[in-house]
Coordinates of C-alpha atoms and ligand atoms in Angstrom, one line a residue:
M1 CA -19.5 15.8 45.0
K2 CA -16.5 12.9 46.1
L3 CA -18.6 10.8 43.6
A4 CA -18.5 12.4 40.4
P5 CA -14.5 11.2 39.6
F6 CA -15.8 7.8 39.9
F7 CA -18.4 8.1 38.2
L8 CA -16.3 9.3 35.7
L9 CA -14.1 7.0 35.9
F10 CA -16.3 4.6 35.9
I11 CA -18.0 5.2 33.0
S12 CA -14.6 5.8 31.1
T13 CA -13.7 1.5 32.1
Y14 CA -17.3 0.9 30.3
I15 CA -16.0 2.1 27.6
S16 CA -13.4 1.1 27.4
A17 CA -14.0 -3.1 27.9
Q18 CA -15.7 -2.1 25.5
N19 CA -12.4 -3.2 23.0
N20 CA -10.3 -3.5 25.7
Y21 CA -8.1 -0.7 23.6
P22 CA -6.6 1.9 25.8
Q23 CA -8.8 5.6 25.5
D24 CA -7.6 7.9 25.8
Y25 CA -4.6 7.5 25.8
F26 CA -3.3 8.8 22.4
G27 CA -3.8 12.3 21.7
S28 CA -4.9 13.3 18.4
P29 CA -2.0 14.3 16.0
L30 CA -3.1 17.5 14.7
E31 CA -2.9 21.0 16.1
I32 CA -6.5 21.0 13.2
P33 CA -10.0 19.2 13.7
L34 CA -9.4 15.5 11.6
I35 CA -10.4 15.5 8.5
L36 CA -9.8 12.0 6.3
S37 CA -8.6 11.8 3.3
G38 CA -7.9 8.3 3.6
N39 CA -9.2 6.2 6.8
F40 CA -8.4 2.2 8.1
A41 CA -8.0 -0.9 6.1
E42 CA -9.7 0.7 3.3
L43 CA -8.4 -1.2 0.0
R44 CA -5.5 0.1 -2.0
S45 CA -3.7 -1.2 -4.2
N46 CA -2.5 -4.4 -3.3
H47 CA -3.2 -4.1 0.7
F48 CA -5.1 -2.2 2.8
H49 CA -4.5 1.2 4.3
S50 CA -2.9 0.9 7.1
G51 CA -3.9 4.0 9.2
L52 CA -5.5 7.2 8.9
D53 CA -4.6 9.9 5.8
I54 CA -5.5 13.3 7.5
K55 CA -6.1 16.2 5.9
T56 CA -3.6 19.1 6.6
Q57 CA -5.5 21.7 4.4
Q58 CA -3.4 21.4 1.0
R59 CA -0.4 23.1 2.9
I60 CA 2.7 21.4 4.6
G61 CA 4.4 22.1 7.6
L62 CA 1.9 22.3 9.8
K63 CA 3.4 20.9 13.7
V64 CA 3.0 16.8 14.4
L65 CA 2.3 15.9 18.0
A66 CA 3.9 12.7 19.6
A67 CA 0.1 11.0 21.3
A68 CA 1.3 10.2 24.2
D69 CA 5.1 10.3 26.3
G70 CA 7.2 8.2 24.8
F71 CA 10.6 7.3 23.0
V72 CA 11.8 6.9 19.1
S73 CA 12.3 4.2 18.6
R74 CA 12.2 4.2 14.9
I75 CA 13.7 7.2 12.2
K76 CA 13.3 5.7 8.4
I77 CA 13.8 7.9 5.2
Q78 CA 12.5 6.2 1.3
H79 CA 12.6 7.8 -2.1
Y80 CA 9.8 6.4 -2.3
G81 CA 6.4 4.2 0.1
Y82 CA 6.5 6.7 4.1
G83 CA 8.3 9.9 2.8
K84 CA 10.0 10.8 5.5
T85 CA 8.6 9.4 9.1
L86 CA 8.2 8.7 12.3
Y87 CA 7.8 5.6 15.5
I88 CA 7.2 6.4 19.0
T89 CA 6.9 3.6 21.1
H90 CA 5.4 4.0 23.8
P91 CA 5.0 2.4 27.3
N92 CA 2.1 0.9 27.2
G93 CA 3.3 -1.1 24.5
Y94 CA 2.0 0.9 21.8
T95 CA 4.2 2.0 18.3
T96 CA 2.3 5.3 16.3
V97 CA 4.0 5.7 13.3
Y98 CA 3.8 9.3 11.7
A99 CA 4.8 10.1 7.9
H100 CA 4.9 12.0 5.0
L101 CA 6.7 14.6 6.9
S102 CA 8.5 17.2 5.0
E103 CA 11.0 17.5 8.4
Y104 CA 11.1 16.9 11.9
S105 CA 11.4 19.0 15.3
P106 CA 14.9 20.5 15.8
E107 CA 16.1 18.0 17.7
I108 CA 15.4 14.6 15.6
E109 CA 16.2 17.1 13.1
A110 CA 19.4 17.0 13.9
Y111 CA 19.5 13.5 16.0
V112 CA 18.7 12.8 11.6
K113 CA 21.1 14.9 10.0
K114 CA 24.3 13.7 12.3
H115 CA 23.1 10.4 11.2
Q116 CA 22.6 11.3 7.1
Y117 CA 26.6 12.9 6.7
K118 CA 27.8 9.6 8.9
V119 CA 26.9 7.6 6.6
E120 CA 26.2 9.3 3.5
S121 CA 22.8 8.8 2.3
Y122 CA 19.8 10.8 2.3
E123 CA 18.3 7.6 2.9
I124 CA 18.2 5.6 6.2
E125 CA 17.0 3.5 8.7
V126 CA 17.5 4.0 11.9
F127 CA 16.7 2.1 15.3
P128 CA 17.4 5.1 18.6
N129 CA 18.1 4.1 22.6
T130 CA 15.5 4.0 24.4
G131 CA 17.0 7.1 25.9
E132 CA 17.8 9.1 23.8
L133 CA 15.3 11.1 21.6
L134 CA 12.0 11.2 25.0
V135 CA 9.6 12.9 23.9
K136 CA 5.5 13.9 25.4
K137 CA 2.6 14.4 24.4
G138 CA 1.6 17.1 22.6
E139 CA 5.4 17.7 22.2
L140 CA 6.0 19.1 18.8
V141 CA 7.6 16.2 16.8
A142 CA 7.8 16.7 13.2
Y143 CA 5.9 19.2 10.8
S144 CA 3.5 17.3 8.3
G145 CA 4.8 17.0 4.1
N146 CA 3.8 14.9 1.3
S147 CA 6.9 13.3 0.7
G148 CA 7.7 9.5 -0.4
G149 CA 4.7 8.4 -2.3
S150 CA 2.1 10.9 -1.0
G151 CA -0.1 12.0 -3.7
G152 CA -1.0 14.9 -1.6
P153 CA 0.1 17.0 1.8
H154 CA -1.4 15.0 4.5
L155 CA 0.0 13.0 7.6
H156 CA -0.5 9.2 7.4
F157 CA -1.1 8.1 11.5
E158 CA -0.7 4.2 12.0
I159 CA -1.0 3.3 15.5
R160 CA 1.3 -0.8 15.6
N161 CA 0.6 -3.2 18.7
K162 CA 3.5 -4.8 19.8
E163 CA 3.2 -7.9 17.0
E164 CA 3.6 -4.5 15.1
H165 CA 0.2 -5.3 13.6
A166 CA -1.9 -2.5 12.2
I167 CA -4.5 -1.4 14.4
N168 CA -7.9 0.9 13.8
P169 CA -6.6 4.4 15.4
M170 CA -10.5 5.4 16.2
L171 CA -10.3 2.1 18.2
F172 CA -8.7 4.0 20.8
G173 CA -11.2 7.2 20.4
I174 CA -10.3 9.2 18.0
D175 CA -13.2 10.1 17.6
I176 CA -13.9 11.6 13.5
K177 CA -17.7 13.1 13.0
D178 CA -20.1 10.4 10.6
T179 CA -22.9 10.7 10.2
S180 CA -24.4 9.2 7.4
K181 CA -25.0 5.9 6.0
P182 CA -22.3 3.5 4.1
I183 CA -23.2 3.2 0.4
I184 CA -23.1 0.2 -1.9
T185 CA -22.6 1.3 -5.3
S186 CA -22.6 -2.8 -7.0
L187 CA -24.1 -5.7 -6.0
Y188 CA -22.7 -8.9 -7.4
A189 CA -24.2 -13.2 -7.6
Y190 CA -21.0 -16.3 -8.0
P191 CA -21.1 -19.2 -8.5
I192 CA -19.0 -21.1 -6.9
G193 CA -19.5 -25.0 -7.3
D194 CA -19.7 -26.7 -10.9
S195 CA -22.5 -27.8 -10.8
S196 CA -24.4 -23.8 -10.0
T197 CA -25.7 -21.6 -10.9
V198 CA -27.3 -17.7 -10.2
N199 CA -30.2 -16.9 -13.3
K200 CA -29.4 -19.5 -14.7
S201 CA -25.7 -19.0 -16.1
Q202 CA -22.1 -20.1 -14.6
T203 CA -20.6 -16.4 -14.4
K204 CA -20.6 -14.1 -12.8
Q205 CA -23.8 -12.0 -12.5
K206 CA -24.8 -7.6 -12.0
L207 CA -27.9 -7.8 -10.2
K208 CA -30.2 -4.6 -9.5
L209 CA -29.7 -2.3 -6.6
T210 CA -33.1 0.2 -5.8
P211 CA -31.5 2.4 -2.6
L212 CA -34.8 2.8 -1.3
K213 CA -35.4 6.4 0.9
N214 CA -34.2 5.5 4.2
G215 CA -30.1 4.3 2.6
D216 CA -31.4 0.7 2.8
Y217 CA -31.4 -1.5 -0.7
M218 CA -33.7 -3.4 -2.1
A219 CA -31.7 -6.4 -4.0
E220 CA -33.8 -7.6 -7.3
S221 CA -35.0 -11.2 -6.6
V222 CA -32.4 -13.7 -7.6
N223 CA -33.0 -17.8 -8.9
A224 CA -29.9 -19.9 -7.7
F225 CA -28.4 -23.2 -7.7
G226 CA -25.7 -24.8 -5.4
D227 CA -22.7 -23.1 -4.0
I228 CA -22.9 -19.6 -4.3
G229 CA -22.1 -15.9 -2.3
F230 CA -22.0 -11.8 -2.9
A231 CA -20.1 -9.9 -3.2
I232 CA -20.4 -5.7 -2.9
N233 CA -18.5 -2.6 -3.7
T234 CA -19.0 -0.6 -0.5
F235 CA -17.6 2.9 0.6
D236 CA -18.6 5.4 3.5
R237 CA -18.4 8.5 4.5
Q238 CA -17.6 11.4 6.4
D239 CA -18.8 14.4 7.8
F240 CA -16.3 17.6 6.3
G241 CA -14.9 15.5 3.9
A242 CA -16.1 14.8 0.4
N243 CA -13.2 11.2 0.4
S244 CA -15.1 8.1 -0.4
N245 CA -12.9 5.6 2.8
G246 CA -13.1 2.8 3.4
V247 CA -16.4 0.8 5.9
Y248 CA -15.8 -0.2 9.1
N249 CA -17.8 -4.0 9.6
I250 CA -20.0 -6.2 7.3
Q251 CA -22.1 -9.2 7.8
T252 CA -23.9 -10.9 6.0
F253 CA -27.4 -12.9 7.2
I254 CA -29.6 -15.7 5.7
N255 CA -33.1 -16.4 7.4
G256 CA -32.1 -13.6 10.3
S257 CA -28.8 -15.6 10.8
Q258 CA -24.9 -14.9 10.6
N259 CA -23.2 -16.8 8.2
F260 CA -19.5 -14.7 7.2
E261 CA -17.9 -11.7 8.8
V262 CA -15.8 -8.0 7.2
D263 CA -14.5 -7.0 10.5
F264 CA -11.9 -4.1 9.3
R265 CA -9.7 -3.6 12.8
K266 CA -6.7 -5.4 12.5
F267 CA -3.8 -6.7 10.5
S268 CA -0.6 -8.0 10.1
F269 CA 2.0 -6.6 7.0
D270 CA 2.3 -10.5 6.2
E271 CA -1.3 -11.0 5.0
T272 CA -1.8 -7.5 3.5
N273 CA -2.5 -8.6 0.3
R274 CA -4.8 -10.9 1.0
L275 CA -6.4 -7.4 -0.6
N276 CA -6.1 -9.2 -3.5
R277 CA -7.9 -12.6 -2.7
F278 CA -10.5 -10.1 -0.4
I279 CA -11.2 -8.4 -4.2
D280 CA -12.0 -9.4 -7.0
Y281 CA -9.5 -9.2 -8.0
E282 CA -9.7 -9.3 -12.0
H283 CA -12.7 -7.6 -11.4
F284 CA -10.4 -4.9 -10.5
K285 CA -7.8 -5.1 -13.2
T286 CA -9.9 -5.7 -15.9
K287 CA -13.0 -2.9 -14.7
Q288 CA -11.1 -0.2 -12.3
E289 CA -13.9 -1.1 -9.8
R290 CA -12.5 -3.7 -6.3
I291 CA -15.7 -5.4 -5.1
Q292 CA -15.0 -7.1 -1.9
K293 CA -16.2 -11.1 -1.8
L294 CA -18.8 -12.0 1.6
F295 CA -17.2 -15.6 1.8
S296 CA -13.7 -16.8 2.0
D297 CA -11.9 -18.7 -1.0
N298 CA -8.8 -19.9 0.7
N299 CA -8.0 -16.6 2.6
D300 CA -6.4 -16.8 4.9
L301 CA -6.5 -13.1 6.0
S302 CA -7.8 -12.9 9.8
M303 CA -10.2 -10.1 9.1
L304 CA -12.5 -12.7 7.5
K305 CA -14.0 -14.1 10.2
S306 CA -16.1 -17.4 9.0
I307 CA -19.7 -18.3 10.8
K308 CA -21.1 -20.9 8.3
N309 CA -19.8 -22.2 5.5
N310 CA -17.1 -19.7 4.5
G311 CA -19.9 -17.6 3.6
I312 CA -21.5 -19.7 1.2
L313 CA -24.8 -20.2 0.6
T314 CA -26.0 -23.8 -0.5
I315 CA -28.8 -22.8 -2.7
Q316 CA -31.5 -26.2 -3.7
D317 CA -34.2 -26.4 -5.7
S318 CA -36.7 -26.1 -3.2
T319 CA -34.4 -22.4 -1.1
N320 CA -36.7 -19.6 -0.3
L321 CA -34.8 -17.9 1.6
V322 CA -33.3 -13.6 2.3
Y323 CA -30.2 -13.0 2.5
K324 CA -29.2 -9.7 4.4
I325 CA -26.1 -7.7 4.1
R326 CA -25.0 -4.3 6.6
V327 CA -22.3 -2.4 6.1
S328 CA -21.7 -0.6 8.8
D329 CA -19.3 2.3 9.6
Y330 CA -17.0 3.1 12.6
K331 CA -19.8 5.6 14.1
S332 CA -22.3 2.3 13.8
N333 CA -25.0 3.8 11.0
E334 CA -26.1 1.1 8.9
A335 CA -27.2 0.1 5.7
W336 CA -29.0 -2.8 4.7
I337 CA -29.0 -4.6 1.1
T338 CA -31.8 -7.4 1.3
I339 CA -31.7 -9.8 -1.8
P340 CA -34.3 -12.1 -1.8
I341 CA -32.9 -15.6 -3.2
K342 CA -35.2 -18.7 -5.0
G343 CA -34.1 -22.0 -6.1
S344 CA -34.6 -23.7 -8.8
K345 CA -32.0 -25.8 -10.6
A346 CA -31.2 -24.5 -14.9
T347 CA -32.2 -27.5 -16.7
N348 CA -29.3 -27.5 -19.2
A349 CA -25.5 -26.4 -17.0
L350 CA -23.3 -25.6 -19.2
N351 CA -21.0 -26.7 -17.0
Q352 CA -18.0 -25.6 -18.0
G353 CA -14.5 -27.6 -18.2
K354 CA -12.0 -25.7 -16.2
K355 CA -8.9 -24.3 -18.4
T356 CA -6.3 -26.4 -18.2
T357 CA -2.2 -26.2 -19.8
P358 CA 0.7 -28.8 -19.5
Y359 CA 1.7 -26.3 -16.2
F360 CA 0.2 -28.6 -13.0
V361 CA 1.6 -25.2 -10.3
Y362 CA 0.7 -27.4 -7.3
T363 CA 0.0 -24.7 -4.8
K364 CA 1.6 -26.3 -1.8
G365 CA 5.2 -28.2 -3.9
T366 CA 7.8 -26.3 -6.1
T367 CA 7.4 -25.6 -9.7
N368 CA 10.3 -24.4 -12.1
L369 CA 10.2 -24.0 -15.8
K370 CA 12.2 -23.9 -18.4
E371 CA 12.3 -22.6 -22.3
G372 CA 15.0 -21.8 -24.1
N373 CA 17.1 -18.9 -21.5
V374 CA 14.4 -17.8 -19.3
S375 CA 13.5 -20.2 -16.5
V376 CA 10.5 -19.6 -14.1
D377 CA 9.9 -20.6 -10.5
I378 CA 7.7 -20.8 -8.2
F379 CA 7.6 -21.3 -4.4
P380 CA 4.9 -23.6 -2.7
D381 CA 2.4 -21.4 -1.3
T382 CA 2.6 -18.7 -3.8
F383 CA -1.3 -19.7 -6.0
Y384 CA -4.0 -19.1 -3.9
D385 CA -5.4 -23.0 -5.5
D386 CA -3.7 -25.4 -7.5
Y387 CA -2.9 -23.7 -10.6
Y388 CA -3.0 -24.6 -15.0
L389 CA -0.8 -21.7 -16.0
D390 CA 0.5 -21.0 -19.5
F391 CA 3.9 -20.3 -19.5
K392 CA 5.2 -19.0 -23.0
V393 CA 9.0 -18.7 -24.6
K394 CA 9.1 -16.7 -27.8
N395 CA 12.3 -15.2 -28.1
D396 CA 13.3 -13.5 -25.6
T397 CA 10.0 -12.7 -24.0
L398 CA 7.5 -14.9 -21.0
F399 CA 4.1 -14.7 -21.9
L400 CA 2.8 -15.5 -18.2
E401 CA -0.6 -15.2 -18.9
K402 CA -2.6 -11.5 -17.9
D403 CA -2.0 -10.4 -14.4
V404 CA -5.6 -11.1 -13.5
V405 CA -4.1 -13.9 -10.9
P406 CA -4.0 -13.0 -7.0
L407 CA -0.7 -14.0 -5.8
K408 CA 0.7 -14.7 -1.5
K409 CA 3.8 -14.4 -3.4
T410 CA 6.1 -13.2 -5.2
F411 CA 8.4 -15.9 -8.1
N412 CA 11.5 -16.0 -9.3
I413 CA 12.1 -15.2 -13.0
S414 CA 15.8 -16.0 -14.1
Y415 CA 17.2 -14.8 -18.0
D416 CA 20.3 -16.6 -19.3
I417 CA 22.9 -13.6 -21.1
T418 CA 25.8 -16.2 -21.6
N419 CA 24.8 -15.3 -25.1
Y420 CA 24.8 -11.3 -25.9
S421 CA 27.9 -9.3 -26.6
D422 CA 29.7 -7.9 -23.5
A423 CA 29.0 -4.3 -24.5
D424 CA 25.1 -5.6 -24.6
K425 CA 25.7 -7.5 -20.3
S426 CA 25.8 -4.5 -18.3
K427 CA 22.9 -2.8 -19.9
L428 CA 20.3 -6.0 -20.2
Y429 CA 17.7 -5.7 -17.0
I430 CA 14.3 -8.0 -16.9
A431 CA 11.2 -5.5 -17.7
R432 CA 7.7 -6.4 -17.5
L433 CA 6.3 -5.5 -21.2
I434 CA 3.0 -3.0 -20.0
G435 CA 0.0 -2.4 -22.9
A436 CA -0.9 -2.7 -26.0
K437 CA 2.5 -1.4 -27.6
K438 CA 4.9 -3.4 -25.1
Y439 CA 6.4 -0.5 -22.7
P440 CA 8.6 -2.1 -21.3
V441 CA 9.3 -1.3 -17.3
Y442 CA 12.3 -2.2 -14.7
E443 CA 12.3 -5.0 -12.7
N444 CA 14.1 -4.7 -9.7
T445 CA 16.8 -7.4 -11.8
K446 CA 20.0 -9.1 -10.0
R447 CA 23.1 -10.7 -11.6
K448 CA 24.8 -12.8 -11.0
G449 CA 27.6 -13.5 -13.4
N450 CA 25.2 -14.6 -15.9
I451 CA 21.2 -15.2 -14.9
L452 CA 19.1 -12.3 -14.1
T453 CA 16.5 -12.7 -11.2
S454 CA 14.2 -10.3 -10.4
S455 CA 11.4 -11.1 -8.2
I456 CA 7.8 -10.8 -9.4
K457 CA 4.6 -10.4 -7.4
N458 CA 2.4 -10.6 -10.1
L459 CA 1.9 -12.3 -13.6
G460 CA 2.2 -10.7 -17.2
T461 CA 4.2 -10.5 -20.0
F462 CA 8.2 -10.1 -19.5
A463 CA 11.6 -9.2 -21.5
L464 CA 14.8 -8.7 -21.7
A465 CA 15.9 -5.3 -22.3
R466 CA 18.8 -2.8 -22.7
D467 CA 18.7 0.3 -21.3
N468 CA 21.8 2.5 -22.8
V469 CA 21.1 5.5 -22.1
K470 CA 22.7 8.1 -18.8
P471 CA 20.2 9.9 -16.7
T472 CA 20.6 13.4 -17.1
I473 CA 21.2 16.3 -14.9
T474 CA 19.8 19.4 -14.5
P475 CA 20.7 22.9 -12.0
L476 CA 17.4 24.3 -11.2
N477 CA 19.0 27.3 -9.2
F478 CA 21.5 28.7 -10.8
K479 CA 24.6 28.6 -13.1
D480 CA 28.1 26.9 -13.6
N481 CA 30.2 29.8 -12.2
Q482 CA 26.9 32.5 -11.0
W483 CA 28.2 33.9 -7.4
I484 CA 25.1 32.6 -4.8
S485 CA 25.7 34.2 -0.9
D486 CA 22.6 34.8 -0.6
F487 CA 20.6 31.2 -1.7
R488 CA 20.0 29.0 1.1
Y489 CA 18.8 26.0 -1.6
L490 CA 20.5 24.3 -4.1
K491 CA 18.0 22.5 -6.7
I492 CA 19.1 20.4 -9.1
K493 CA 16.7 18.5 -11.3
I494 CA 17.5 14.2 -12.0
S495 CA 16.2 13.1 -14.4
D496 CA 16.5 8.1 -16.2
A497 CA 14.0 7.7 -19.1
Q498 CA 14.4 4.3 -18.9
T499 CA 15.3 1.7 -15.6
D500 CA 15.4 5.1 -13.3
I501 CA 17.0 6.6 -10.6
S502 CA 20.1 3.9 -8.2
N503 CA 22.0 6.1 -6.1
F504 CA 23.6 9.5 -6.6
R505 CA 25.7 11.1 -4.6
A506 CA 26.7 15.4 -4.4
T507 CA 29.9 16.2 -3.1
I508 CA 30.6 19.9 -2.9
N509 CA 34.9 20.1 -2.8
D510 CA 35.2 16.9 -1.8
K511 CA 33.1 16.2 0.6
W512 CA 29.7 15.0 0.7
I513 CA 26.2 16.7 0.9
L514 CA 23.1 15.6 1.5
M515 CA 20.4 16.0 -0.9
E516 CA 17.0 15.3 -0.7
Y517 CA 15.8 13.7 -3.2
D518 CA 11.6 14.0 -4.1
Y519 CA 10.9 11.7 -7.2
K520 CA 7.7 12.8 -8.0
T521 CA 9.4 16.3 -8.9
K522 CA 13.8 14.5 -9.7
T523 CA 14.6 16.5 -7.0
L524 CA 18.0 17.3 -5.1
T525 CA 18.0 19.5 -3.1
Y526 CA 20.6 21.2 -0.4
D527 CA 20.5 23.1 2.5
F528 CA 22.6 25.9 3.1
N529 CA 22.4 25.6 6.5
D530 CA 24.7 22.4 7.2
A531 CA 27.1 24.7 6.1
V532 CA 29.2 22.2 4.7
S533 CA 31.5 24.5 3.2
N534 CA 33.1 28.2 4.0
E535 CA 35.1 27.8 1.0
T536 CA 34.9 31.3 -2.1
K537 CA 35.5 28.9 -4.5
N538 CA 33.0 25.6 -4.8
N539 CA 32.9 23.2 -6.2
L540 CA 29.2 20.7 -6.7
K541 CA 30.1 17.5 -7.9
V542 CA 26.9 15.4 -9.0
I543 CA 26.8 11.6 -10.0
V544 CA 23.6 10.0 -10.6
T545 CA 23.4 6.1 -11.4
D546 CA 20.3 4.3 -12.6
N547 CA 19.8 1.0 -11.9
V548 CA 21.2 -1.0 -14.4
G549 CA 24.3 1.8 -13.4
N550 CA 24.8 3.7 -16.7
S551 CA 25.9 6.9 -15.2
A552 CA 26.3 10.9 -15.3
T553 CA 28.4 13.6 -14.1
F554 CA 27.6 17.5 -13.3
E555 CA 30.2 19.8 -11.7
A556 CA 30.2 23.9 -11.6
T557 CA 31.6 25.8 -10.5
F558 CA 30.0 28.7 -7.8
Y559 CA 31.0 31.4 -4.9
R560 CA 29.1 32.3 -2.2
K561 CA 30.2 34.9 1.1
Ligands
ZN1 ZN1 -1.8 6.3 4.6

């Protein structure tokens, strides 16, 4: 009988040896069965998803538990993004992250509020000391919610290593049942070299996919010549959940020998925007379909593993080969695509000339473009390849192509506003013009004297816009001069028509009060349990400022006893 524990120890050591991550160290952060609305590294807008999105049965307020012993190392509250977030660092060096929370456990909530009242801000970021907020595995640390940029109640759960890289939490033994194969919805072939062709064409070709009874796929036979590559649209579903989530691994094979792998186990936040190069970005921007390229074109994303020639196939006249793609989920369910490829040199390959413009962006250098009062500064390594940029300025409108070319970094746009009237100067901002109606959308604009500058993520059309309109402030659950003795909350709606809310400040009898801001419902909420005032007659004052500095003030009197 004494052998049993040794035997179990042997088994668990064996399992963990397969991926080097501690197994069973982290427990579930929720008390309900885990069903995912999103999984690790699935493709999102400009980034890979860095954790698991766990469904909370359409509810907020479920208990969130510490996944292991540790200490609260960081608390961050922001209007957007992760909303209310908790970071717990564990003795083994990993940090678990819990986001979109509704509130913290009473002890942590008291710590947070104390800090918020001290710095007089709803948005905070604090790094408690190691011994300050200790937690035990399974201890209540927070309640699940829908705060920040969350599109519905869920818990975002992440595991990071010491280097702050996000790691697939499933690798730590978090178990989600999954018995079905990934689904592949489309397949494309790309001619890559100047003289390459696919089915006699020099542009990417959508290939017909026939699903087989066993869940695999047969592709139409391809005639090709020169360097070519492939891309697929694929997703995976876990049992008990209808969500289309990401896959775990993709490998490609030429006549049985592997040439490329996409390994969705771990990535760093520095590289997460390489997603835009991994997918066919122009295809996504024009067709809203994310197709994943199974070859690397100057993409340093660490999840791409080139085994041979960056995943690119070189097809000759005499080539006759079978190319296979294997897509697998975390539970090793695999879907295969078989693609027969025949070499055939197109007799009249077009050899399309590449677009040229006078504005060559040498990716290793700095590029400064200037016309009229507009300048554009592009720093080294912003583009993936050397690039001929289309740059046009007409009055105040700057045309920098369409947003179909992925960028690694931001670039700067500056406007000199010396020639505007003083009244205008303070109301101007840099806007991205969106859609056929050229609707102006605020780009974070910095002012230095008469120069406005924005740091820009994507190409597009930009202009100066003017915001003369103050935010609006409307009480939601009370009126001026009302008795509200039995109210738990004060609720106010705030909004801004053009540049959006930049900040707000609320006081009762001139004392700062914490109002939590939910941008999705445009609601500010004060909790009377904060007990800022014991007076019967109270003056509430709320000042709301938009991004160019227009501000509105709301005042009301209320009575309590
Ligand atoms: Zn998430």
